[in-house]
Coordinates of C-alpha atoms (C1' of nucleotides) in Angstrom, one line a residue:
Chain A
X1143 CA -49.7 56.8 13.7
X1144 CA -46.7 57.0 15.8
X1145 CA -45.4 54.2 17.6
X1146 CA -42.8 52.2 19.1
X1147 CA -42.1 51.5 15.7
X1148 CA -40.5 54.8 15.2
X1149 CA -37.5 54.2 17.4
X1150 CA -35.0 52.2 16.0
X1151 CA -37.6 49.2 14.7
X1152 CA -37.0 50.5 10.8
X1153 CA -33.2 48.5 11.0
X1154 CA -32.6 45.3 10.2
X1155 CA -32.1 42.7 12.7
X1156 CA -28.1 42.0 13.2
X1157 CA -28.3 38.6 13.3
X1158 CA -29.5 37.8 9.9
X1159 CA -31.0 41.0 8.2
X1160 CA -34.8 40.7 9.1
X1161 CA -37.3 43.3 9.7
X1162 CA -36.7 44.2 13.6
X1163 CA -39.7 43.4 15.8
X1164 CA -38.7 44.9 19.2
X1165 CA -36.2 44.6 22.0
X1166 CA -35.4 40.8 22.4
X1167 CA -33.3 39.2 25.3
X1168 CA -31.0 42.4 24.9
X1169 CA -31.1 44.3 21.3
X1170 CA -33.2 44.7 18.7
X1171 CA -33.9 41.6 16.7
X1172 CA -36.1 40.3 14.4
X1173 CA -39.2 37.5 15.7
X1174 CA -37.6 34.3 14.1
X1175 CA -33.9 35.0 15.8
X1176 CA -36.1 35.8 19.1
X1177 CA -37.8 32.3 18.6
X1178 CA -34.5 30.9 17.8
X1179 CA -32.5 32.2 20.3
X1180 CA -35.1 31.3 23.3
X1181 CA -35.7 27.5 22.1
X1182 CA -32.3 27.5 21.7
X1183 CA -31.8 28.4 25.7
X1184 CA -34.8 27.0 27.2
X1185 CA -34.1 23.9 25.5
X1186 CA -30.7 24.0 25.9
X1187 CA -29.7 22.7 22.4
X1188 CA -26.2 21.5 21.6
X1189 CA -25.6 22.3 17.1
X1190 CA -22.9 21.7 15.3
X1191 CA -21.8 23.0 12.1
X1192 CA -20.7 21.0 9.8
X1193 CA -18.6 23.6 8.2
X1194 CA -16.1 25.6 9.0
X1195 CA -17.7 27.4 11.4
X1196 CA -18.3 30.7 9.8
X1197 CA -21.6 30.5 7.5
X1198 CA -23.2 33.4 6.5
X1199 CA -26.5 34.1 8.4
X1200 CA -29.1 36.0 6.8
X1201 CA -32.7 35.3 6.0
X1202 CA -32.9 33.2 3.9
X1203 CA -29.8 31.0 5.0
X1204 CA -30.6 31.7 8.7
X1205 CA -32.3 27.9 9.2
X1206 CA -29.4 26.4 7.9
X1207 CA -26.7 26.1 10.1
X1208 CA -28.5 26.8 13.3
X1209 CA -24.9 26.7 15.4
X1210 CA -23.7 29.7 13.4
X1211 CA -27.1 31.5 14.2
X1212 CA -27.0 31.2 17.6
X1213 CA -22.9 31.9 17.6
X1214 CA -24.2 35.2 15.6
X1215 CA -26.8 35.6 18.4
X1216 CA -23.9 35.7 21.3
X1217 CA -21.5 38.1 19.1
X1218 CA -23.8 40.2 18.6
X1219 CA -24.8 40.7 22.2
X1220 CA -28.3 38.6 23.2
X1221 CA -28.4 37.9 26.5
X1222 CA -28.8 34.5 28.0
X1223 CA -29.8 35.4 30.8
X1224 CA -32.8 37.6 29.8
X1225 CA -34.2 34.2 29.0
X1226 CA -36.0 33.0 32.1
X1227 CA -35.2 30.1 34.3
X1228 CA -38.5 29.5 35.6
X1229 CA -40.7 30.4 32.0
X1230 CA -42.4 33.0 34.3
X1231 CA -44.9 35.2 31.4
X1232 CA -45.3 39.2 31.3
X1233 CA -43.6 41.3 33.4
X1234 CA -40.2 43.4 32.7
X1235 CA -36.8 42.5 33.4
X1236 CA -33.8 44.0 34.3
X1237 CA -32.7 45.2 30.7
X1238 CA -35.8 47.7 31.0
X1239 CA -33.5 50.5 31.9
X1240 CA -30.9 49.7 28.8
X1241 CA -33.2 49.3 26.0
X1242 CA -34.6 52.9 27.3
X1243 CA -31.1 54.2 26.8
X1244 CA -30.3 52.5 23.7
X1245 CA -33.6 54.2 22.7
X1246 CA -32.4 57.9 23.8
X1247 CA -29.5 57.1 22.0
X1248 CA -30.6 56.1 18.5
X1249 CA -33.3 59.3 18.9
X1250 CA -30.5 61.8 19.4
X1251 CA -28.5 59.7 16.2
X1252 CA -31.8 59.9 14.2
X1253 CA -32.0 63.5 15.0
X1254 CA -28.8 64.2 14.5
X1255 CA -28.8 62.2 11.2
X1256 CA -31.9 64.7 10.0
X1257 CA -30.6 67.9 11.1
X1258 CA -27.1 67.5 9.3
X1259 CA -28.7 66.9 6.2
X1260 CA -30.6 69.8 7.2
X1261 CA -27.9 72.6 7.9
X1262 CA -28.4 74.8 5.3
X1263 CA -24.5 75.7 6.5
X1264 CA -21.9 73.2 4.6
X1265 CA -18.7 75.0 6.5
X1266 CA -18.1 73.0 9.6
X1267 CA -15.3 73.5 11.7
X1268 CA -14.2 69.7 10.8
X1269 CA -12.2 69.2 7.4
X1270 CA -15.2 67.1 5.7
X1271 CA -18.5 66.6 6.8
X1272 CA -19.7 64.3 9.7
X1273 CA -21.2 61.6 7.1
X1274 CA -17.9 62.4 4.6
X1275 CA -16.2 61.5 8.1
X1276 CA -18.3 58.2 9.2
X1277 CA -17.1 56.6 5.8
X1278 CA -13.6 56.4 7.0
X1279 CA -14.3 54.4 9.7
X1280 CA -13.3 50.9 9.3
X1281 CA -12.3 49.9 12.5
X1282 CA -14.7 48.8 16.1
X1283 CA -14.8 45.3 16.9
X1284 CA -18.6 44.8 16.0
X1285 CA -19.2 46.8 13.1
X1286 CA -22.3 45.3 12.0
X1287 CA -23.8 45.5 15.8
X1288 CA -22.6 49.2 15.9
X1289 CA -24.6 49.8 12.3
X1290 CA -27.5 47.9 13.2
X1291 CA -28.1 47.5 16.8
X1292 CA -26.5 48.6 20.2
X1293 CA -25.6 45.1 21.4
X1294 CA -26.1 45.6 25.5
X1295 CA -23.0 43.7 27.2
X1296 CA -22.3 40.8 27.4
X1297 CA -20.6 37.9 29.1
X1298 CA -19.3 36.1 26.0
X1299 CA -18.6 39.0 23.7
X1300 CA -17.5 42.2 26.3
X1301 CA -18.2 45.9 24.9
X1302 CA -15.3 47.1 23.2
X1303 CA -15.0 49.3 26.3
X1304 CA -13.9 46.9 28.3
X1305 CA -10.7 46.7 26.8
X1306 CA -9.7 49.7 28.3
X1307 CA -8.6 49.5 31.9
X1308 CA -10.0 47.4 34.7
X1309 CA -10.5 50.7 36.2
X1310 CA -12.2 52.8 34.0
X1311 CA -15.1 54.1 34.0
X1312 CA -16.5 52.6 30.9
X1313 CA -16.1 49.3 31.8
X1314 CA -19.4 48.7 34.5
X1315 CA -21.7 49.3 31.3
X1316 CA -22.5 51.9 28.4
X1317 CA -23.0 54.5 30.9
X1318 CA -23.9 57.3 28.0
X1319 CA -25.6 60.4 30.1
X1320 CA -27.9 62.6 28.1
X1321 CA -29.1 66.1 29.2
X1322 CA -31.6 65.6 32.4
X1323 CA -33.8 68.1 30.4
X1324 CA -34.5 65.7 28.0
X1325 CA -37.5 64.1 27.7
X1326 CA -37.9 61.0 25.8
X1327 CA -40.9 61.0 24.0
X1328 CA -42.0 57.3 23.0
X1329 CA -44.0 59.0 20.1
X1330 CA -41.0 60.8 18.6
X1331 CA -42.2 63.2 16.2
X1332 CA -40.8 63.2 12.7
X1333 CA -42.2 65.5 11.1
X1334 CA -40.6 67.6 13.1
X1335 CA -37.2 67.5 10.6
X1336 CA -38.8 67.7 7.4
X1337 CA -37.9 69.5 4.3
X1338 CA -40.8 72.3 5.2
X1339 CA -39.5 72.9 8.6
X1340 CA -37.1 76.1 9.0
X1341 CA -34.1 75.5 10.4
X1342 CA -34.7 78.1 12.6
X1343 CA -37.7 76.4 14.2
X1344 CA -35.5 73.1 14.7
X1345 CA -32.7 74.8 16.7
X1346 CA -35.5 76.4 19.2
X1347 CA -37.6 73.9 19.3
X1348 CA -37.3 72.7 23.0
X1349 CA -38.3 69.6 22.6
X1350 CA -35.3 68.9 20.1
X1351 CA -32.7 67.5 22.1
X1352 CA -30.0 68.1 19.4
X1353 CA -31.4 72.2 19.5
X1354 CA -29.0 72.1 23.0
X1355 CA -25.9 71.0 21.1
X1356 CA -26.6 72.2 17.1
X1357 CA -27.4 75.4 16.2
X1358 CA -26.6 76.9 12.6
X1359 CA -23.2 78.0 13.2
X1360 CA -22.0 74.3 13.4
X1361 CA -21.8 72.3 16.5
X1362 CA -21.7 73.7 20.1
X1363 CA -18.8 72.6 21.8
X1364 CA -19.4 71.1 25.3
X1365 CA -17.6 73.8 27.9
X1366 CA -15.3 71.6 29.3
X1367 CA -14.1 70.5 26.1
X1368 CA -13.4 74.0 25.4
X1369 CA -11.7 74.5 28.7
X1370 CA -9.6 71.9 27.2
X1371 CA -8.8 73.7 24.1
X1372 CA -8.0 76.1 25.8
X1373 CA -5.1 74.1 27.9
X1374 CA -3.9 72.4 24.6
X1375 CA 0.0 73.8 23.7
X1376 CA 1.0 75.9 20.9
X1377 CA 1.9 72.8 18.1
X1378 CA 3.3 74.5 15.6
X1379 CA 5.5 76.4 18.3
X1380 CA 6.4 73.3 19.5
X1381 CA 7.5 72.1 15.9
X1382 CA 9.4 75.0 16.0
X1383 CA 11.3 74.0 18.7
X1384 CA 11.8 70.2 18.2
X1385 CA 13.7 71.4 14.4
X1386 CA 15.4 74.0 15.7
X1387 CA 16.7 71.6 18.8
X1388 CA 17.5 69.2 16.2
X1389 CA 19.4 71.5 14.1
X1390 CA 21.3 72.7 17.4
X1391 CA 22.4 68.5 18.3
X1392 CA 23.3 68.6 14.0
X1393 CA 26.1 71.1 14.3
X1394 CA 27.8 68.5 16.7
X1395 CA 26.6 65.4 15.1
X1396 CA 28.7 66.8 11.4
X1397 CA 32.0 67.5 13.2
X1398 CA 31.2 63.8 14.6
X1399 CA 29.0 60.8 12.5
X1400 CA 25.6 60.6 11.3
X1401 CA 23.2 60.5 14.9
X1402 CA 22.0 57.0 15.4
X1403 CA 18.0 56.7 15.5
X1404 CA 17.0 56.0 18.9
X1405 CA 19.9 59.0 19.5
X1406 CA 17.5 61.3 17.2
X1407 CA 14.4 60.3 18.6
X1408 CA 15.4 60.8 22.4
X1409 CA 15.8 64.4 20.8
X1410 CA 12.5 64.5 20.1
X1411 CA 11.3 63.0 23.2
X1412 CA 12.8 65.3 25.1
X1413 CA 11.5 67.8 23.5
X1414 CA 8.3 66.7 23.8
X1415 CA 8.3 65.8 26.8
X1416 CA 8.7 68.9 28.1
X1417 CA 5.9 70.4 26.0
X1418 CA 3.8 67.9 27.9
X1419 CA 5.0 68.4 31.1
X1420 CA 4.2 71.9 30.5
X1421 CA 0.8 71.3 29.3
X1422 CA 0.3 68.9 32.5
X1423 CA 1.3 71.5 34.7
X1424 CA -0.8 74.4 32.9
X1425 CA -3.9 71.9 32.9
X1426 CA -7.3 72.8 35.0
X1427 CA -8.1 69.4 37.4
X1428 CA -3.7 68.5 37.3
X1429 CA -2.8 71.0 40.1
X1430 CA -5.5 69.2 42.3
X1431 CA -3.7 65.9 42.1
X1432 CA -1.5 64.5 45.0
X1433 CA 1.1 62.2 44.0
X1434 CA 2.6 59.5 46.4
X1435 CA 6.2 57.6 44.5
X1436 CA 6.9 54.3 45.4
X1437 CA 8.4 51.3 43.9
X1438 CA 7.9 50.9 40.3
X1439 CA 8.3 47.3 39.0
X1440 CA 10.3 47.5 35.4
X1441 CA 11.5 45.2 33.1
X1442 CA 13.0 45.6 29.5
X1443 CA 10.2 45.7 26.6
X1444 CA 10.0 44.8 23.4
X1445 CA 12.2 46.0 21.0
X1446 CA 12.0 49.3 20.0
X1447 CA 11.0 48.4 16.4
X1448 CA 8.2 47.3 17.1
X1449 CA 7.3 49.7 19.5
X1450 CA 7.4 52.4 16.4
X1451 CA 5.6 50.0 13.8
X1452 CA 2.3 50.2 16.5
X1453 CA 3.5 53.8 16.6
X1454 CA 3.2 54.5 13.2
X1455 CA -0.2 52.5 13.7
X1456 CA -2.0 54.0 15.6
X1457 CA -1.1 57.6 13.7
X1458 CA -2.2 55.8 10.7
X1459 CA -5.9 55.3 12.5
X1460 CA -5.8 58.8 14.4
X1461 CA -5.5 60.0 10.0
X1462 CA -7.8 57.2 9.1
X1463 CA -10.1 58.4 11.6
X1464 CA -9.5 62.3 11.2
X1465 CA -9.8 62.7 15.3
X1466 CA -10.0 66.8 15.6
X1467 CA -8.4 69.1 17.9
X1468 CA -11.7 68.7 20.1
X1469 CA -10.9 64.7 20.0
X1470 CA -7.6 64.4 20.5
X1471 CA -7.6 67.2 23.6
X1472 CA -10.7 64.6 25.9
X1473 CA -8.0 62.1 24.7
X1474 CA -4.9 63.7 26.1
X1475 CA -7.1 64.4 29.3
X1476 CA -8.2 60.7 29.8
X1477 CA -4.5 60.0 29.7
X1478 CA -3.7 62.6 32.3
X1479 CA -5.8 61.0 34.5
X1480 CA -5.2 57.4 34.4
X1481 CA -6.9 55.4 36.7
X1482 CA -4.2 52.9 36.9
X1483 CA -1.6 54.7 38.1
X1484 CA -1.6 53.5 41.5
X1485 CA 0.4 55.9 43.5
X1486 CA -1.8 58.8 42.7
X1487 CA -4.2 59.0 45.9
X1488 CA -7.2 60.8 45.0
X1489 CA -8.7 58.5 43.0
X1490 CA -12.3 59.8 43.6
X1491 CA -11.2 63.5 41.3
X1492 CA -9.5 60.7 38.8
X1493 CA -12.9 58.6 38.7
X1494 CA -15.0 62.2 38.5
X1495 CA -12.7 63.9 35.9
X1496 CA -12.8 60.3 33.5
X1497 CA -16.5 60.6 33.9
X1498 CA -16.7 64.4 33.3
X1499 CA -14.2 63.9 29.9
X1500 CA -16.2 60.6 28.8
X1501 CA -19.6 62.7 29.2
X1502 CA -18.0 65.9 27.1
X1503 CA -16.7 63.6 24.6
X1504 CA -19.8 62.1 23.6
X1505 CA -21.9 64.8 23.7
X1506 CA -18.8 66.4 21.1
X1507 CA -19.0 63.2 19.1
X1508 CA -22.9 63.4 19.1
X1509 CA -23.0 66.9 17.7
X1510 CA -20.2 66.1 15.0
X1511 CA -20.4 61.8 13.7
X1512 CA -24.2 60.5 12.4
X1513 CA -22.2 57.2 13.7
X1514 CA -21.6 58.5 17.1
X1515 CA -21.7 55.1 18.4
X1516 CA -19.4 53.9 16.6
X1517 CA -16.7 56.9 16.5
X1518 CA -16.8 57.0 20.1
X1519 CA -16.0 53.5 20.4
X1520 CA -13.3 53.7 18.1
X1521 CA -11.8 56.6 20.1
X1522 CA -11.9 54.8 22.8
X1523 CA -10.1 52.0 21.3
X1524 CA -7.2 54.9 20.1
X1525 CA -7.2 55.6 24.0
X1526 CA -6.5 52.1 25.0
X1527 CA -3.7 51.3 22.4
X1528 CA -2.3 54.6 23.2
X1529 CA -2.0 53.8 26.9
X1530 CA -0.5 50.4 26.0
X1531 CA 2.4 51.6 23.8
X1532 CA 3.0 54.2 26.8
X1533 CA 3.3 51.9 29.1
X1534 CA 5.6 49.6 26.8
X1535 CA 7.6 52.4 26.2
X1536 CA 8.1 53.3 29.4
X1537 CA 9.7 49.6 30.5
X1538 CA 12.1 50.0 27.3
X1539 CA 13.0 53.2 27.9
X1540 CA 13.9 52.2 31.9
X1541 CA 16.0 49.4 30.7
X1542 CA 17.5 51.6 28.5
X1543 CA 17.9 54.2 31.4
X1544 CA 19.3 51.2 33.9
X1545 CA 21.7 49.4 31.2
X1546 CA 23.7 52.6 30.5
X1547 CA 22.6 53.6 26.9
X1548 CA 20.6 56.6 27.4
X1549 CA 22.1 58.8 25.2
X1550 CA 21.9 62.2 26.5
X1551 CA 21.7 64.1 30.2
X1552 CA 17.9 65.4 28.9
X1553 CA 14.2 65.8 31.1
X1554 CA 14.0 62.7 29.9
X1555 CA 16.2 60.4 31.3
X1556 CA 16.1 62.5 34.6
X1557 CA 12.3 61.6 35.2
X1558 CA 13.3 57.6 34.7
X1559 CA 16.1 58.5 37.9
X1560 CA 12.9 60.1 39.6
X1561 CA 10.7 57.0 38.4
X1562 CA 13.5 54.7 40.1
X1563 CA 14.4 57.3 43.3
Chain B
dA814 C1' -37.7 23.1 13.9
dT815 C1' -39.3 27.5 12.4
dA816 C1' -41.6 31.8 12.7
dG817 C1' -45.7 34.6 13.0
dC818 C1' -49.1 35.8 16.1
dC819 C1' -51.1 35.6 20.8
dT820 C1' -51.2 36.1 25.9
dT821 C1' -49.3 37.6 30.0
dG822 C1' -48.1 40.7 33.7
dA823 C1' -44.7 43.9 36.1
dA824 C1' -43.2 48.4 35.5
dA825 C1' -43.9 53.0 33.9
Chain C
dT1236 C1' -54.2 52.3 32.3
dT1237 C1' -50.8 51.5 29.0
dT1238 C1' -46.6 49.6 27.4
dC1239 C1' -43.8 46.0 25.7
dA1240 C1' -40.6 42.2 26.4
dA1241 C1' -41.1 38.0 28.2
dG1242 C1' -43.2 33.0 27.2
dG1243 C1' -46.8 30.2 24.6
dC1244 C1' -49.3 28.4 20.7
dT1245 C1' -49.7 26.5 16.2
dA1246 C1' -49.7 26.2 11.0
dT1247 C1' -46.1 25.2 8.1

DNA sequence: ATAGCCTTGAAA
DNA sequence: TTTCAAGGCTAT
């Protein structure tokens, strides 16, 4: 009754829309693009399109442009190298150990999936629902692999982790952890979820693994992200302050002219600044940090235009994406700890609190997005454009500092004379 | 060349 | 012993 047809093997194949048959040189794919993709190596074919290079590949155009199908097979994520050199039969390869986790992964989203249309409680502690939510997510660089399939790395198309930092801990592979207490059951029971089921019997049931992070209430947040919480600043206070520091520098600019814009914002920096250097300072993990300065290498950025349009940007996505509190607070703390900050010395509590932050975030993203996947992925990608603009910001703001024009004797403009001490 | 089904064999 | 992802076979 059950089989290995209940993990997963219901989607479509993301090459071109087939009925999945299993795990194939990487992800789930259907027989033909299996087929396909291993003539295709072991052969060593050479196609050419003689379009424009972007036909559509599904089933029933799949045999036409066989260069597109096997470009679609690299995007989204087979593996060359899964197919053998030596046409050895039987056995397992090395992938055994990812297409068990890309299993656990799409049981927990499946459950998930079943007991949030389940919860007889329609109040989360997010604004709309987790499936409300998904909908607003446009973003990821593989959307159709996240939907369909959990495309394994890669060498031609990287996982969209990998354009965070060299350094980070996402970047060696998917390295999800799920409770050690789990135990993945190759005959997943349905029936477990259906509509006769009480709720009650779901959230106890201890061989649910969502029971550990769902219970009627709404989602259970992970502790550390909690402890986080707990850290986070008082915003509205701190709104508070910004206008009331704004209508202080006012009284001046009247009696004067109207405060030029980069003036204004420097304002607002400042005041910011000092909210984060406060929450920094306040933070569990921060106070354990040992910081060596030496030389920092600065040069003018762009202009500061265009620093704000990618700004304004990446707000746009944070709305787009409605990141919560919960979110945005793993997000501040993987920024905290940046692994590329070289003169920090103990990069071993860096590495561990990434990896303790990356665990607590997707267990928080599991309990609250039926496209956890995907969600985390995209915050990810928030996290990486938000370093970016930091650091861009940083090398205008320097060469601002060094040229003269920094407007005011603020925190501000004191830590770029520290940066340069 | 394609794609559905068969055989194989190391790992679980 | 069972599983399942490799390669192989073959009708189309």
């Amino acid at each position: 009754m059950e089989s290995r047809h209940d993990v997963g093997f219901e989607e479509l194949c993301p090459v071109c829309g087939d009925k999945v048959s299993g795990y194939h040189y990487g992800l789930l794919t259907c027989e033909s693009c299996k087929g396909f993709f291993k003539r295709t190596v072991q052969n060593d074919k050479k196609y050419t399109c003689v379009n424009n290079q972007q036909c559509r590949v599904d089933k029933a155009q799949r045999r036409r442009c066989p260069f597109c199908r096997f470009q679609k097979c690299l995007h989204v994520g087979m593996r060359l190298e899964a197919v053998r050199a030596d046409r050895m039969r039987g056995g397992r390869n090395k992938f055994g150990h990812m297409y068990k986790h890309d299993r656990a992964i799409k049981q927990w989203g499946k459950a998930l999936i079943q007991a949030t249309r389940l919860r007889p409680d329609s109040s989360p502690i997010w604004d709309s629902s987790p499936d409300q939510r998904d909908l607003a997510f446009t973003g990821g660089p593989h959307p159709t692999a996240n939907l369909h399939s959990t495309p394994l790395t890669t060498a031609k198309s990287p996982p969209p982790s990998s354009l965070l930092s060299s350094n980070s801990p996402f970047v060696s592979q998917y390295q999800f952890t799920y409770p050690s207490d789990l135990t993945i059951k190759s005959e997943y029971n349905n029936n477990w979820a259906s509509s006769t089921c009480p709720i009650a019997t779901i959230c106890t049931d201890s061989y649910d693994p969502y029971s550990r992070y769902f219970s009627v209430q709404g989602p259970r947040i992970p502790q550390l992200v909690l402890e986080f919480l707990h850290c986070d600043p008082d915003e509205l206070q701190l709104r508070r302050k910004i206008i009331a520091r704004l209508q202080q520098e006012q009284t001046g600019w009247e009696t004067h002219r109207d405060p030029e814009t980069f003036s204004l914002m420097c304002t607002i920096a400042d005041q910011m600044l000092c909210s984060i250097v406060e929450w920094a300072r306040t933070s569990i993990f921060f106070r354990q940090l040992k910081v060596e300065l030496s030389d920092i290498v600065f040069h003018a950025g762009p202009a500061l235009a265009s620093l704000t349009q990618r700004g304004q940007k990446l707000v746009e996505k944070l709305h787009i994406l409605k990141v919560d509190r919960q979110e945005f607070s793993c997000i501040k703390f993987f920024i905290l700890f940046n692994p590329d900050v070289k003169e920090l010395e103990d990069h071993g509590l860096i590495k561990s609190v990434q990896e303790q932050v990356e665990r607590a975030l997707l267990e928080y993203t599991l309990t609250t997005s039926s496209q956890y996947l995907s969600r985390f992925v995209d915050l990810l990608l928030c996290l990486s454009e938000l370093r970016s603009l930091s650091t861009l910001m940083e090398d205008y703001l320097n060469f601002k500092h060094l040229s003269g024009e920094m407007p005011c004797n603020n925190l501000l403009s004191e830590m770029l004379h520290a940066k340069q001490a």
